[in-house]
Amino acid sequence: MTRIRTAAAALVVAAGLAPLAQAAPVPADPVQRCRDLLPMLGKAAEEAPSVGEVTPVGDTGCRYTDLQLSMSRYQGWKVGALTLDRIDFERFYADRAPLTLSLRAEGIRFFAPALPAANAYQMKLVQKPLEITFDYDYDKIADVLTIRDATFRGETIGHLTVTAAIQGIKLDTLAADRVPDPEIATGVSLRSLTVDFDNQGMFEGYALLP
């Protein structure tokens, strides 16, 4: 279960909840804009992330292939393709949390950089890739965060999908690269919540791990 939580946390950081350290002008070059988002991915990793291709998707999206995040010598994640959309680059470059974002991470596999080559190859053969999707927007006037989709799925484990509406979170005032003060929870309320759990081995394979 720890691996799932770590993967989700890393991808949330990748999605933009830990933006660039300093505000800067937004480049006109769409490829450069997407490349400038890469340093934030390293905030969740022990080493700078490596990536294959970086491709702009329309005016508000980026796609990264063969992304690799190393949390430590014994824990890392390889992502076949990470697609971000509905990116507000102005807010990223101003070091502010994004009010809208869509994320799809496909072909997620666990790896450990310190593993011997033979063990790493064996792990690659037996692992089934995972997929994570996450889509949200924030209404600043109503102070409502709407999570339209938060899904974790795998070929042999089924899926877990959550949607929710949360009021009072004051997302626009949060420092995106720091842990919020616990007092931020004061006044927060859950307006709606749905959970769709199709268990085909997820609970047995992850939740019951020691």
Tab-separated table of C-alpha atoms in Angstrom:
chain	number	residue	atom	x	y	z
A	1	MET	CA	0.000	0.000	0.000
A	2	THR	CA	2.973	2.277	0.686
A	3	ARG	CA	4.056	1.987	-2.940
A	4	ILE	CA	0.622	3.100	-4.145
A	5	ARG	CA	0.618	6.094	-1.826
A	6	THR	CA	4.137	7.040	-2.928
A	7	ALA	CA	3.218	6.753	-6.603
A	8	ALA	CA	0.102	8.839	-6.145
A	9	ALA	CA	2.000	11.471	-4.180
A	10	ALA	CA	4.734	11.643	-6.796
A	11	LEU	CA	2.230	12.063	-9.595
A	12	VAL	CA	0.305	14.724	-7.739
A	13	VAL	CA	3.553	16.643	-7.390
A	14	ALA	CA	4.176	16.023	-11.073
A	15	ALA	CA	0.708	17.316	-11.777
A	16	GLY	CA	1.617	20.707	-10.455
A	17	LEU	CA	1.124	20.819	-6.707
A	18	ALA	CA	4.790	21.716	-6.296
A	19	PRO	CA	5.453	24.401	-8.896
A	20	LEU	CA	8.602	26.235	-9.904
A	21	ALA	CA	10.528	27.859	-7.078
A	22	GLN	CA	10.514	31.385	-8.544
A	23	ALA	CA	8.105	33.309	-10.728
A	24	ALA	CA	9.323	33.884	-14.277
A	25	PRO	CA	7.918	35.041	-17.608
A	26	VAL	CA	6.044	32.327	-19.474
A	27	PRO	CA	8.057	31.376	-22.590
A	28	ALA	CA	6.326	31.721	-25.941
A	29	ASP	CA	7.848	28.424	-27.087
A	30	PRO	CA	5.399	25.627	-26.097
A	31	VAL	CA	8.168	23.020	-25.931
A	32	GLN	CA	10.157	25.204	-23.547
A	33	ARG	CA	7.055	25.708	-21.368
A	34	CYS	CA	6.669	21.967	-21.025
A	35	ARG	CA	10.364	21.435	-20.335
A	36	ASP	CA	10.272	24.100	-17.651
A	37	LEU	CA	7.747	21.990	-15.736
A	38	LEU	CA	10.238	19.120	-15.413
A	39	PRO	CA	12.148	20.540	-12.390
A	40	MET	CA	9.003	20.300	-10.278
A	41	LEU	CA	8.871	16.562	-10.931
A	42	GLY	CA	12.180	16.272	-9.125
A	43	LYS	CA	10.634	17.631	-5.932
A	44	ALA	CA	9.159	14.184	-5.307
A	45	ALA	CA	12.324	12.325	-6.249
A	46	GLU	CA	15.799	11.820	-4.857
A	47	GLU	CA	17.335	12.511	-8.262
A	48	ALA	CA	16.374	14.723	-11.179
A	49	PRO	CA	13.790	12.919	-13.319
A	50	SER	CA	14.762	11.578	-16.710
A	51	VAL	CA	12.428	11.776	-19.688
A	52	GLY	CA	12.361	10.585	-23.272
A	53	GLU	CA	10.289	12.975	-25.393
A	54	VAL	CA	8.536	16.194	-24.378
A	55	THR	CA	5.623	17.179	-26.612
A	56	PRO	CA	3.194	20.108	-26.280
A	57	VAL	CA	-0.492	19.151	-26.504
A	58	GLY	CA	-2.495	22.116	-27.769
A	59	ASP	CA	-2.058	25.388	-25.873
A	60	THR	CA	-2.543	24.013	-22.363
A	61	GLY	CA	-1.077	20.519	-22.344
A	62	CYS	CA	2.196	18.588	-22.211
A	63	ARG	CA	3.042	14.946	-22.832
A	64	TYR	CA	6.116	13.223	-21.442
A	65	THR	CA	7.219	9.735	-22.483
A	66	ASP	CA	9.565	7.310	-20.749
A	67	LEU	CA	9.560	9.311	-17.530
A	68	GLN	CA	11.594	7.929	-14.651
A	69	LEU	CA	11.353	9.062	-11.018
A	70	SER	CA	13.786	7.673	-8.436
A	71	MET	CA	12.571	8.200	-4.861
A	72	SER	CA	15.551	6.319	-3.438
A	73	ARG	CA	17.983	3.559	-4.387
A	74	TYR	CA	15.272	1.041	-3.546
A	75	GLN	CA	12.147	2.731	-4.842
A	76	GLY	CA	11.305	4.390	-8.110
A	77	TRP	CA	8.642	4.625	-10.787
A	78	LYS	CA	8.773	4.417	-14.537
A	79	VAL	CA	5.900	6.002	-16.448
A	80	GLY	CA	5.386	5.111	-20.073
A	81	ALA	CA	3.459	8.311	-20.785
A	82	LEU	CA	2.391	11.236	-18.607
A	83	THR	CA	-0.096	13.686	-20.111
A	84	LEU	CA	-1.029	16.946	-18.389
A	85	ASP	CA	-3.812	19.162	-19.721
A	86	ARG	CA	-5.726	22.297	-18.738
A	87	ILE	CA	-2.470	23.736	-17.421
A	88	ASP	CA	-2.549	27.378	-16.372
A	89	PHE	CA	1.073	28.255	-17.133
A	90	GLU	CA	0.673	31.776	-15.757
A	91	ARG	CA	-0.076	30.373	-12.306
A	92	PHE	CA	2.763	27.863	-12.498
A	93	TYR	CA	5.297	30.534	-13.318
A	94	ALA	CA	3.883	32.734	-10.549
A	95	ASP	CA	4.442	29.873	-8.074
A	96	ARG	CA	0.713	29.462	-7.416
A	97	ALA	CA	-1.302	26.263	-7.167
A	98	PRO	CA	-3.193	25.400	-10.383
A	99	LEU	CA	-6.944	25.882	-10.229
A	100	THR	CA	-7.600	23.385	-13.027
A	101	LEU	CA	-5.665	20.322	-14.127
A	102	SER	CA	-6.065	16.979	-15.859
A	103	LEU	CA	-3.533	14.168	-15.560
A	104	ARG	CA	-3.187	10.738	-17.131
A	105	ALA	CA	-0.236	8.512	-16.264
A	106	GLU	CA	-0.020	5.282	-18.258
A	107	GLY	CA	2.301	2.310	-18.125
A	108	ILE	CA	3.373	2.865	-14.514
A	109	ARG	CA	5.844	0.296	-13.213
A	110	PHE	CA	7.764	0.052	-9.956
A	111	PHE	CA	11.545	-0.324	-10.080
A	112	ALA	CA	14.452	-0.181	-7.662
A	113	PRO	CA	17.654	1.404	-9.029
A	114	ALA	CA	19.799	-0.632	-6.625
A	115	LEU	CA	18.463	-4.001	-7.812
A	116	PRO	CA	20.877	-6.259	-9.719
A	117	ALA	CA	20.171	-6.337	-13.461
A	118	ALA	CA	18.801	-9.898	-13.349
A	119	ASN	CA	16.297	-9.044	-10.614
A	120	ALA	CA	15.259	-5.851	-12.373
A	121	TYR	CA	14.630	-7.791	-15.574
A	122	GLN	CA	12.584	-10.398	-13.712
A	123	MET	CA	10.500	-7.665	-12.056
A	124	LYS	CA	9.835	-6.101	-15.441
A	125	LEU	CA	8.541	-9.412	-16.793
A	126	VAL	CA	6.114	-10.148	-13.958
A	127	GLN	CA	4.759	-6.637	-13.355
A	128	LYS	CA	1.541	-5.467	-14.973
A	129	PRO	CA	1.471	-1.734	-15.741
A	130	LEU	CA	-0.789	0.572	-13.741
A	131	GLU	CA	-2.687	3.709	-14.739
A	132	ILE	CA	-3.649	6.815	-12.778
A	133	THR	CA	-6.008	9.574	-13.913
A	134	PHE	CA	-6.757	12.750	-12.001
A	135	ASP	CA	-8.958	15.668	-13.022
A	136	TYR	CA	-10.060	18.632	-10.922
A	137	ASP	CA	-11.044	22.276	-11.001
A	138	TYR	CA	-11.480	24.927	-8.346
A	139	ASP	CA	-14.165	27.601	-8.196
A	140	LYS	CA	-12.458	30.475	-6.402
A	141	ILE	CA	-15.667	32.457	-5.814
A	142	ALA	CA	-17.607	29.507	-4.361
A	143	ASP	CA	-14.442	28.083	-2.725
A	144	VAL	CA	-15.277	24.608	-4.024
A	145	LEU	CA	-12.742	22.052	-5.219
A	146	THR	CA	-14.369	19.564	-7.595
A	147	ILE	CA	-12.492	16.314	-8.156
A	148	ARG	CA	-14.068	15.006	-11.331
A	149	ASP	CA	-11.958	11.886	-11.519
A	150	ALA	CA	-9.340	10.237	-9.338
A	151	THR	CA	-8.776	6.719	-10.627
A	152	PHE	CA	-6.210	4.018	-9.914
A	153	ARG	CA	-6.479	0.960	-12.151
A	154	GLY	CA	-4.564	-2.070	-13.330
A	155	GLU	CA	-5.110	-4.919	-15.751
A	156	THR	CA	-5.218	-7.568	-13.029
A	157	ILE	CA	-6.394	-5.572	-10.000
A	158	GLY	CA	-9.524	-3.725	-11.142
A	159	HIS	CA	-9.989	-0.053	-10.385
A	160	LEU	CA	-10.778	2.464	-7.675
A	161	THR	CA	-12.454	5.706	-8.776
A	162	VAL	CA	-13.318	8.636	-6.510
A	163	THR	CA	-15.184	11.849	-7.299
A	164	ALA	CA	-15.836	14.570	-4.743
A	165	ALA	CA	-16.719	18.198	-4.092
A	166	ILE	CA	-14.958	19.898	-1.174
A	167	GLN	CA	-15.838	23.353	0.114
A	168	GLY	CA	-13.722	25.695	2.194
A	169	ILE	CA	-10.297	24.439	1.108
A	170	LYS	CA	-9.104	27.894	-0.037
A	171	LEU	CA	-6.866	26.374	-2.690
A	172	ASP	CA	-6.001	29.770	-4.124
A	173	THR	CA	-4.300	30.822	-0.877
A	174	LEU	CA	-2.220	27.701	-0.279
A	175	ALA	CA	1.545	27.678	-0.719
A	176	ALA	CA	1.769	24.931	-3.289
A	177	ASP	CA	5.294	23.792	-2.444
A	178	ARG	CA	4.790	23.570	1.333
A	179	VAL	CA	2.699	21.397	3.633
A	180	PRO	CA	-0.474	23.298	4.591
A	181	ASP	CA	-1.027	24.348	8.199
A	182	PRO	CA	-3.410	21.894	9.944
A	183	GLU	CA	-5.670	24.836	10.733
A	184	ILE	CA	-6.574	24.978	7.037
A	185	ALA	CA	-8.953	22.092	7.756
A	186	THR	CA	-11.129	24.377	9.842
A	187	GLY	CA	-14.276	25.114	7.903
A	188	VAL	CA	-13.640	22.470	5.243
A	189	SER	CA	-16.703	20.400	4.377
A	190	LEU	CA	-17.392	17.503	2.044
A	191	ARG	CA	-20.299	18.381	-0.232
A	192	SER	CA	-20.366	15.141	-2.205
A	193	LEU	CA	-18.443	11.891	-2.521
A	194	THR	CA	-18.736	8.853	-4.777
A	195	VAL	CA	-16.552	5.764	-4.736
A	196	ASP	CA	-16.521	3.076	-7.420
A	197	PHE	CA	-14.405	0.084	-6.397
A	198	ASP	CA	-14.063	-2.844	-8.790
A	199	ASN	CA	-11.852	-5.211	-6.818
A	200	GLN	CA	-10.114	-7.806	-8.975
A	201	GLY	CA	-7.142	-8.298	-6.695
A	202	MET	CA	-6.293	-4.744	-5.624
A	203	PHE	CA	-7.348	-5.228	-2.012
A	204	GLU	CA	-5.629	-8.596	-1.681
A	205	GLY	CA	-2.499	-7.471	-3.509
A	206	TYR	CA	-1.976	-4.098	-1.837
A	207	ALA	CA	-4.180	-3.362	1.167
A	208	LEU	CA	-3.218	-6.602	2.900
A	209	LEU	CA	0.517	-6.109	2.503
A	210	PRO	CA	2.351	-5.835	5.861
